[in-house]
Short mmCIF file of C-alpha atoms and ligand atoms in Angstrom, two decimals:
data_model
loop_
_atom_site.label_atom_id
_atom_site.label_comp_id
_atom_site.label_asym_id
_atom_site.label_seq_id
_atom_site.Cartn_x
_atom_site.Cartn_y
_atom_site.Cartn_z
CA MET I 231 -74.23 7.96 111.18
CA LEU I 232 -75.68 9.27 107.87
CA LYS I 233 -77.55 12.17 108.70
CA GLY I 234 -76.57 15.44 106.21
CA LYS I 235 -74.29 13.02 104.27
CA ARG I 236 -74.50 13.67 100.33
CA ILE I 237 -74.10 10.55 98.26
CA ILE I 238 -74.73 9.92 94.47
CA ILE I 239 -75.87 6.07 94.27
CA THR I 240 -75.52 4.66 90.35
CA GLY I 241 -77.72 2.20 88.61
CA SER I 242 -81.03 2.77 91.88
CA ALA I 243 -83.47 3.79 89.69
CA ARG I 244 -84.72 -0.15 90.92
CA GLY I 245 -83.26 -3.28 92.22
CA LEU I 246 -80.32 -3.27 94.72
CA GLY I 247 -79.61 0.50 94.09
CA GLN I 248 -82.96 1.40 94.87
CA ALA I 249 -83.22 -0.58 98.29
CA PHE I 250 -79.72 1.67 98.96
CA ALA I 251 -81.42 4.72 97.83
CA ILE I 252 -84.11 4.43 100.13
CA SER I 253 -82.78 3.09 103.20
CA LEU I 254 -79.89 6.20 102.62
CA VAL I 255 -82.81 9.10 102.49
CA GLU I 256 -84.70 7.22 105.44
CA LYS I 257 -81.28 7.73 107.78
CA GLY I 258 -80.92 11.25 106.57
CA ALA I 259 -78.62 11.22 103.90
CA HIS I 260 -78.95 13.91 100.94
CA ILE I 261 -79.40 11.41 97.59
CA VAL I 262 -78.81 11.52 93.79
CA ILE I 263 -80.76 8.12 92.04
CA ALA I 264 -78.38 7.85 89.03
CA ASP I 265 -79.35 5.66 86.53
CA ILE I 266 -79.92 5.12 82.37
CA LEU I 267 -83.55 4.50 83.40
CA GLU I 268 -85.54 8.31 83.02
CA THR I 269 -89.30 6.73 83.99
CA GLU I 270 -88.19 4.57 86.72
CA GLY I 271 -85.51 6.89 88.51
CA SER I 272 -87.64 10.02 88.47
CA ALA I 273 -90.39 8.06 89.59
CA VAL I 274 -88.36 6.73 92.85
CA ALA I 275 -86.97 10.36 93.30
CA ASN I 276 -90.34 11.65 93.11
CA SER I 277 -92.29 9.36 95.60
CA LEU I 278 -89.57 10.00 97.76
CA GLN I 279 -89.74 13.49 97.49
CA LYS I 280 -93.17 13.37 98.43
CA SER I 281 -92.32 11.71 101.40
CA GLY I 282 -90.40 14.22 102.82
CA TYR I 283 -86.94 13.71 101.72
CA ASP I 284 -84.06 15.07 99.60
CA ALA I 285 -83.56 12.80 96.47
CA HIS I 286 -82.99 13.58 93.13
CA PHE I 287 -82.90 12.15 90.06
CA VAL I 288 -79.95 12.45 87.44
CA GLN I 289 -80.09 10.51 84.09
CA VAL I 290 -76.51 8.89 83.24
CA ASP I 291 -75.28 6.35 80.69
CA LEU I 292 -72.43 4.89 82.52
CA GLY I 293 -70.98 3.45 79.17
CA ASP I 294 -70.34 7.22 78.15
CA PRO I 295 -67.93 9.43 80.01
CA ARG I 296 -68.83 12.86 78.59
CA SER I 297 -72.91 11.71 80.84
CA ILE I 298 -71.16 11.01 83.52
CA GLU I 299 -68.99 13.97 83.81
CA ALA I 300 -72.04 15.62 83.35
CA CYS I 301 -74.08 13.77 85.92
CA VAL I 302 -71.96 14.10 88.60
CA SER I 303 -71.42 18.38 87.72
CA GLN I 304 -74.91 18.39 87.99
CA SER I 305 -75.73 16.48 91.07
CA MET I 306 -73.15 18.70 92.58
CA LYS I 307 -75.35 21.79 91.80
CA MET I 308 -78.22 19.43 93.42
CA LEU I 309 -75.86 18.07 97.21
CA GLY I 310 -73.32 21.17 96.93
CA GLY I 311 -71.05 18.57 97.94
CA LEU I 312 -70.31 14.79 97.78
CA ASP I 313 -69.47 12.54 100.93
CA GLY I 314 -70.36 9.48 99.52
CA LEU I 315 -70.59 7.44 96.12
CA VAL I 316 -72.15 3.93 95.55
CA ASN I 317 -71.06 2.45 92.15
CA ASN I 318 -73.79 0.41 91.93
CA GLY I 319 -75.05 0.67 88.15
CA ALA I 320 -74.19 -2.41 86.29
CA ILE I 321 -75.07 -4.22 83.10
CA ALA I 322 -76.32 -7.43 85.47
CA THR I 323 -79.42 -8.34 83.75
CA GLY I 324 -80.11 -10.52 80.82
CA ILE I 325 -76.06 -11.71 79.35
CA GLY I 326 -76.28 -14.90 81.28
CA GLY I 327 -76.18 -18.60 80.49
CA VAL I 328 -73.78 -17.59 77.34
CA SER I 329 -70.32 -20.06 77.18
CA MET I 330 -67.65 -18.21 76.90
CA GLU I 331 -67.26 -19.79 73.43
CA ASP I 332 -70.18 -17.82 72.31
CA ILE I 333 -69.98 -14.19 74.64
CA ASP I 334 -70.19 -11.77 71.54
CA ILE I 335 -67.27 -9.12 71.33
CA ASP I 336 -69.44 -6.33 71.69
CA VAL I 337 -71.76 -7.42 74.26
CA TRP I 338 -68.35 -8.04 76.17
CA ASP I 339 -66.90 -4.63 75.55
CA ARG I 340 -70.45 -2.87 76.68
CA VAL I 341 -70.30 -4.75 79.94
CA MET I 342 -66.75 -3.88 80.46
CA ASN I 343 -67.29 -0.15 79.36
CA VAL I 344 -70.15 -0.03 81.84
CA ASN I 345 -69.51 -2.00 84.90
CA VAL I 346 -65.81 -0.86 84.64
CA ARG I 347 -64.76 1.69 82.76
CA GLY I 348 -67.74 2.84 84.26
CA THR I 349 -66.66 2.71 88.01
CA TRP I 350 -63.31 4.40 87.42
CA LEU I 351 -64.93 7.18 85.50
CA MET I 352 -67.78 7.85 87.95
CA THR I 353 -64.91 7.87 90.96
CA ARG I 354 -62.59 9.97 89.15
CA ALA I 355 -65.30 12.34 88.46
CA ALA I 356 -66.51 12.09 92.13
CA ALA I 357 -63.16 11.91 93.38
CA PRO I 358 -62.29 16.28 93.83
CA PHE I 359 -65.35 16.16 95.78
CA LEU I 360 -64.84 13.21 98.24
CA ARG I 361 -61.72 14.94 98.91
CA GLN I 362 -62.89 17.61 100.16
CA SER I 363 -65.58 15.64 102.34
CA SER I 364 -63.75 14.98 105.96
CA CYS I 365 -64.37 11.59 105.24
CA GLY I 366 -65.33 10.42 101.70
CA LYS I 367 -66.55 6.77 100.94
CA VAL I 368 -66.57 4.89 97.92
CA VAL I 369 -68.54 1.51 97.48
CA ASN I 370 -68.20 -0.40 94.85
CA VAL I 371 -70.76 -3.17 94.24
CA ALA I 372 -68.73 -6.54 92.82
CA SER I 373 -70.67 -10.01 93.22
CA ASP I 374 -69.22 -12.94 94.76
CA THR I 375 -69.35 -15.02 91.39
CA ALA I 376 -65.99 -13.24 91.07
CA LEU I 377 -65.05 -14.93 93.77
CA TRP I 378 -66.41 -18.69 92.84
CA GLY I 379 -65.99 -18.05 89.24
CA ALA I 380 -69.77 -18.50 88.21
CA PRO I 381 -69.94 -20.26 84.68
CA GLN I 382 -71.85 -19.05 81.46
CA LEU I 383 -71.32 -15.86 82.90
CA MET I 384 -67.63 -14.66 82.01
CA HIS I 385 -67.89 -11.28 80.73
CA TYR I 386 -69.96 -10.12 84.00
CA VAL I 387 -67.42 -11.79 86.39
CA SER I 388 -64.40 -10.60 84.93
CA SER I 389 -65.82 -7.01 85.18
CA LYS I 390 -66.71 -7.93 88.95
CA GLY I 391 -63.02 -8.97 89.59
CA ALA I 392 -61.81 -6.10 87.57
CA ILE I 393 -64.12 -3.98 90.15
CA ILE I 394 -62.04 -5.98 93.37
CA ALA I 395 -58.85 -4.91 92.19
CA MET I 396 -59.60 -1.44 91.17
CA THR I 397 -60.85 -1.03 94.93
CA LYS I 398 -57.37 -1.43 96.00
CA SER I 399 -55.86 0.91 93.86
CA MET I 400 -58.14 3.43 94.57
CA ALA I 401 -57.94 3.18 98.31
CA ARG I 402 -54.24 3.45 98.11
CA GLU I 403 -54.83 6.95 95.79
CA LEU I 404 -57.88 8.60 97.50
CA GLY I 405 -56.26 7.37 101.11
CA ASN I 406 -54.31 10.16 102.39
CA ASP I 407 -57.26 12.33 101.98
CA ASN I 408 -59.25 10.49 103.93
CA VAL I 409 -61.61 8.89 101.24
CA CYS I 410 -62.03 5.06 101.98
CA VAL I 411 -63.04 2.81 99.30
CA ASN I 412 -64.29 -0.69 99.74
CA ALA I 413 -66.13 -3.40 97.54
CA ILE I 414 -69.15 -4.99 98.35
CA ALA I 415 -69.62 -8.95 96.76
CA PRO I 416 -73.12 -9.91 97.34
CA GLY I 417 -74.65 -13.46 96.43
CA LEU I 418 -77.65 -13.69 94.08
CA THR I 419 -80.44 -11.71 96.00
CA LEU I 420 -83.69 -11.58 94.89
CA VAL I 421 -84.81 -8.32 92.74
CA ASP I 422 -87.02 -8.12 89.97
CA ALA I 423 -83.56 -8.74 87.39
CA THR I 424 -83.01 -11.73 89.08
CA GLU I 425 -86.19 -13.38 88.88
CA TYR I 426 -85.29 -15.07 85.28
CA VAL I 427 -82.01 -16.57 86.66
CA PRO I 428 -82.78 -20.41 86.39
CA LYS I 429 -84.30 -22.05 89.37
CA GLU I 430 -81.45 -24.25 89.28
CA ARG I 431 -79.08 -21.17 90.27
CA HIS I 432 -81.24 -19.98 92.84
CA GLN I 433 -81.24 -23.37 94.44
CA LEU I 434 -77.87 -24.16 94.23
CA TYR I 435 -76.68 -20.82 95.91
CA GLN I 436 -79.18 -21.88 98.93
CA ASN I 437 -78.05 -25.54 99.21
CA GLY I 438 -74.46 -24.00 99.35
CA ARG I 439 -75.35 -21.52 102.16
CA ALA I 440 -73.85 -21.75 105.56
CA ILE I 441 -77.47 -19.97 105.80
CA SER I 442 -79.76 -21.84 103.94
CA ARG I 443 -82.41 -19.12 102.73
CA ALA I 444 -83.02 -16.71 99.96
CA GLN I 445 -80.82 -13.87 100.01
CA LEU I 446 -82.75 -10.35 100.10
CA PRO I 447 -82.19 -6.86 99.44
CA GLU I 448 -82.18 -5.75 103.01
CA ASP I 449 -79.94 -8.77 103.50
CA VAL I 450 -77.32 -6.27 101.72
CA VAL I 451 -78.26 -2.60 102.44
CA GLY I 452 -77.06 -2.46 105.88
CA VAL I 453 -73.56 -3.46 105.21
CA VAL I 454 -73.28 -0.41 102.61
CA ASN I 455 -74.83 2.08 105.36
CA PHE I 456 -72.09 1.31 107.48
CA LEU I 457 -69.56 1.45 104.84
CA LEU I 458 -70.63 4.81 104.32
CA SER I 459 -70.91 5.79 107.75
CA ASP I 460 -68.08 7.28 110.15
CA SER I 461 -67.90 3.68 112.06
CA ALA I 462 -65.83 2.57 108.64
CA ASN I 463 -63.49 5.81 108.48
CA PHE I 464 -60.56 3.36 109.03
CA ILE I 465 -61.62 0.62 106.86
CA THR I 466 -60.44 0.87 103.55
CA GLY I 467 -59.16 -1.56 100.31
CA GLN I 468 -61.88 -4.45 101.65
CA LEU I 469 -63.66 -7.15 99.96
CA LEU I 470 -66.95 -7.80 102.42
CA PRO I 471 -68.93 -10.66 100.49
CA ILE I 472 -72.73 -10.75 101.76
CA ASN I 473 -73.81 -14.08 100.41
CA GLY I 474 -75.06 -16.31 103.54
CA GLY I 475 -71.93 -17.97 103.71
CA PHE I 476 -71.63 -19.32 100.08
CA VAL I 477 -68.26 -17.89 99.63
CA MET I 478 -65.93 -17.39 102.91
CA ASN I 479 -63.43 -15.01 102.31
N1 LIG G 189 -79.13 -9.10 92.44
C1 LIG G 189 -78.45 -9.86 92.37
O1 LIG G 189 -77.95 -10.99 92.45
C2 LIG G 189 -76.61 -9.28 92.62
C3 LIG G 189 -75.69 -10.24 92.93
C4 LIG G 189 -74.41 -9.65 93.13
C5 LIG G 189 -74.04 -8.07 92.97
N2 LIG G 189 -75.23 -7.51 92.23
C6 LIG G 189 -75.44 -6.43 91.79
O2 LIG G 189 -75.60 -5.05 92.15
C7 LIG G 189 -75.56 -4.30 91.80
C8 LIG G 189 -77.44 -3.68 91.08
O3 LIG G 189 -77.87 -5.46 90.26
P1 LIG G 189 -79.67 -5.49 90.96
O4 LIG G 189 -79.80 -7.21 90.95
O5 LIG G 189 -80.03 -4.39 91.50
O6 LIG G 189 -79.41 -5.56 88.68
P2 LIG G 189 -80.35 -4.64 88.09
O7 LIG G 189 -80.22 -4.75 86.50
O8 LIG G 189 -82.05 -3.95 88.40
O9 LIG G 189 -79.74 -2.82 88.66
C9 LIG G 189 -78.93 -2.36 87.84
C10 LIG G 189 -79.23 -0.69 87.34
O10 LIG G 189 -78.11 -0.18 86.59
C11 LIG G 189 -78.59 0.03 85.80
N3 LIG G 189 -77.66 0.39 84.77
C12 LIG G 189 -77.14 -0.60 83.58
N4 LIG G 189 -76.72 0.23 82.83
C13 LIG G 189 -76.58 1.39 83.03
C14 LIG G 189 -75.69 2.40 82.26
N5 LIG G 189 -75.23 1.92 80.95
N6 LIG G 189 -76.03 4.02 82.99
C15 LIG G 189 -76.52 3.73 84.43
N7 LIG G 189 -77.11 3.17 84.83
C16 LIG G 189 -76.94 1.77 84.08
C17 LIG G 189 -79.91 -0.07 85.67
O11 LIG G 189 -80.80 0.42 85.15
C18 LIG G 189 -80.46 -0.71 86.86
O12 LIG G 189 -81.46 0.34 87.51
C19 LIG G 189 -75.30 -4.64 90.16
O13 LIG G 189 -73.77 -3.64 90.31
C20 LIG G 189 -74.85 -5.98 89.95
O14 LIG G 189 -73.97 -6.61 89.37
C21 LIG G 189 -76.52 -7.41 92.05
#
């Protein structure tokens, strides 16, 4: 179902994005790992290539419009076309624990530029190629913090809320070209970046889930694979929370 699909995954040098990238190549997709982290991203691509998979690294700064244009054009040279885009890259780490009164305006702007504007500009640059695919797919990675209003993280939460709204507009604008646009809203998932989240926040999530256990990357990858596959050709503009029932949509 994903064999031969050409897919860009942003923010895939580590964490959830890396888990998406590995799962996609294992299913026969050709991928570009697009991330600001050159050393880590190249290492992931090299290791996948050594295992015989078709994976490339392209450096991108999602906060820089020119870098985004260059990333998509370089990716097209590598992939020869585009069937899927996973807008996963984001400033998601090291910005929590700050009250709305104390959020630094420069940090707010950077979070919005990378998380929101970056998602728009990546999709805008990719759209002409996705339109040429028989059934292009965009998966936007939001967060369930935007559904329950996690405190002390308002810039991040607001950026993820914007991504949920943007997904619906994008779906309407791209639908007639058979491009589906959906969003996922993972709950707190165990990756390197969430090791530093206070234990109490991990416990709060675990206690509030209908399935009361820690959330792992493998709880999320299958949903992304499905939304990128031909099985999801008539699903668009939707938000899928993946959080063991912490928030029920
Ligand atoms: N892990 C969780 O608990 C969780 C929950 C909900 C949503 N999410 C979302 O999942 C996605 C992945 O998060 P993660 O937990 O793996 O964290 P992470 O910090 O490991 O991943 C974010 C990735 O984005 C990249 N990135 C950051 N700024 C960038 C920029 N300017 N240009 C290009 N790349 C940039 C980072 O280098 C990193 O590889 C994010 O969108 C995050 O908001 C994560």
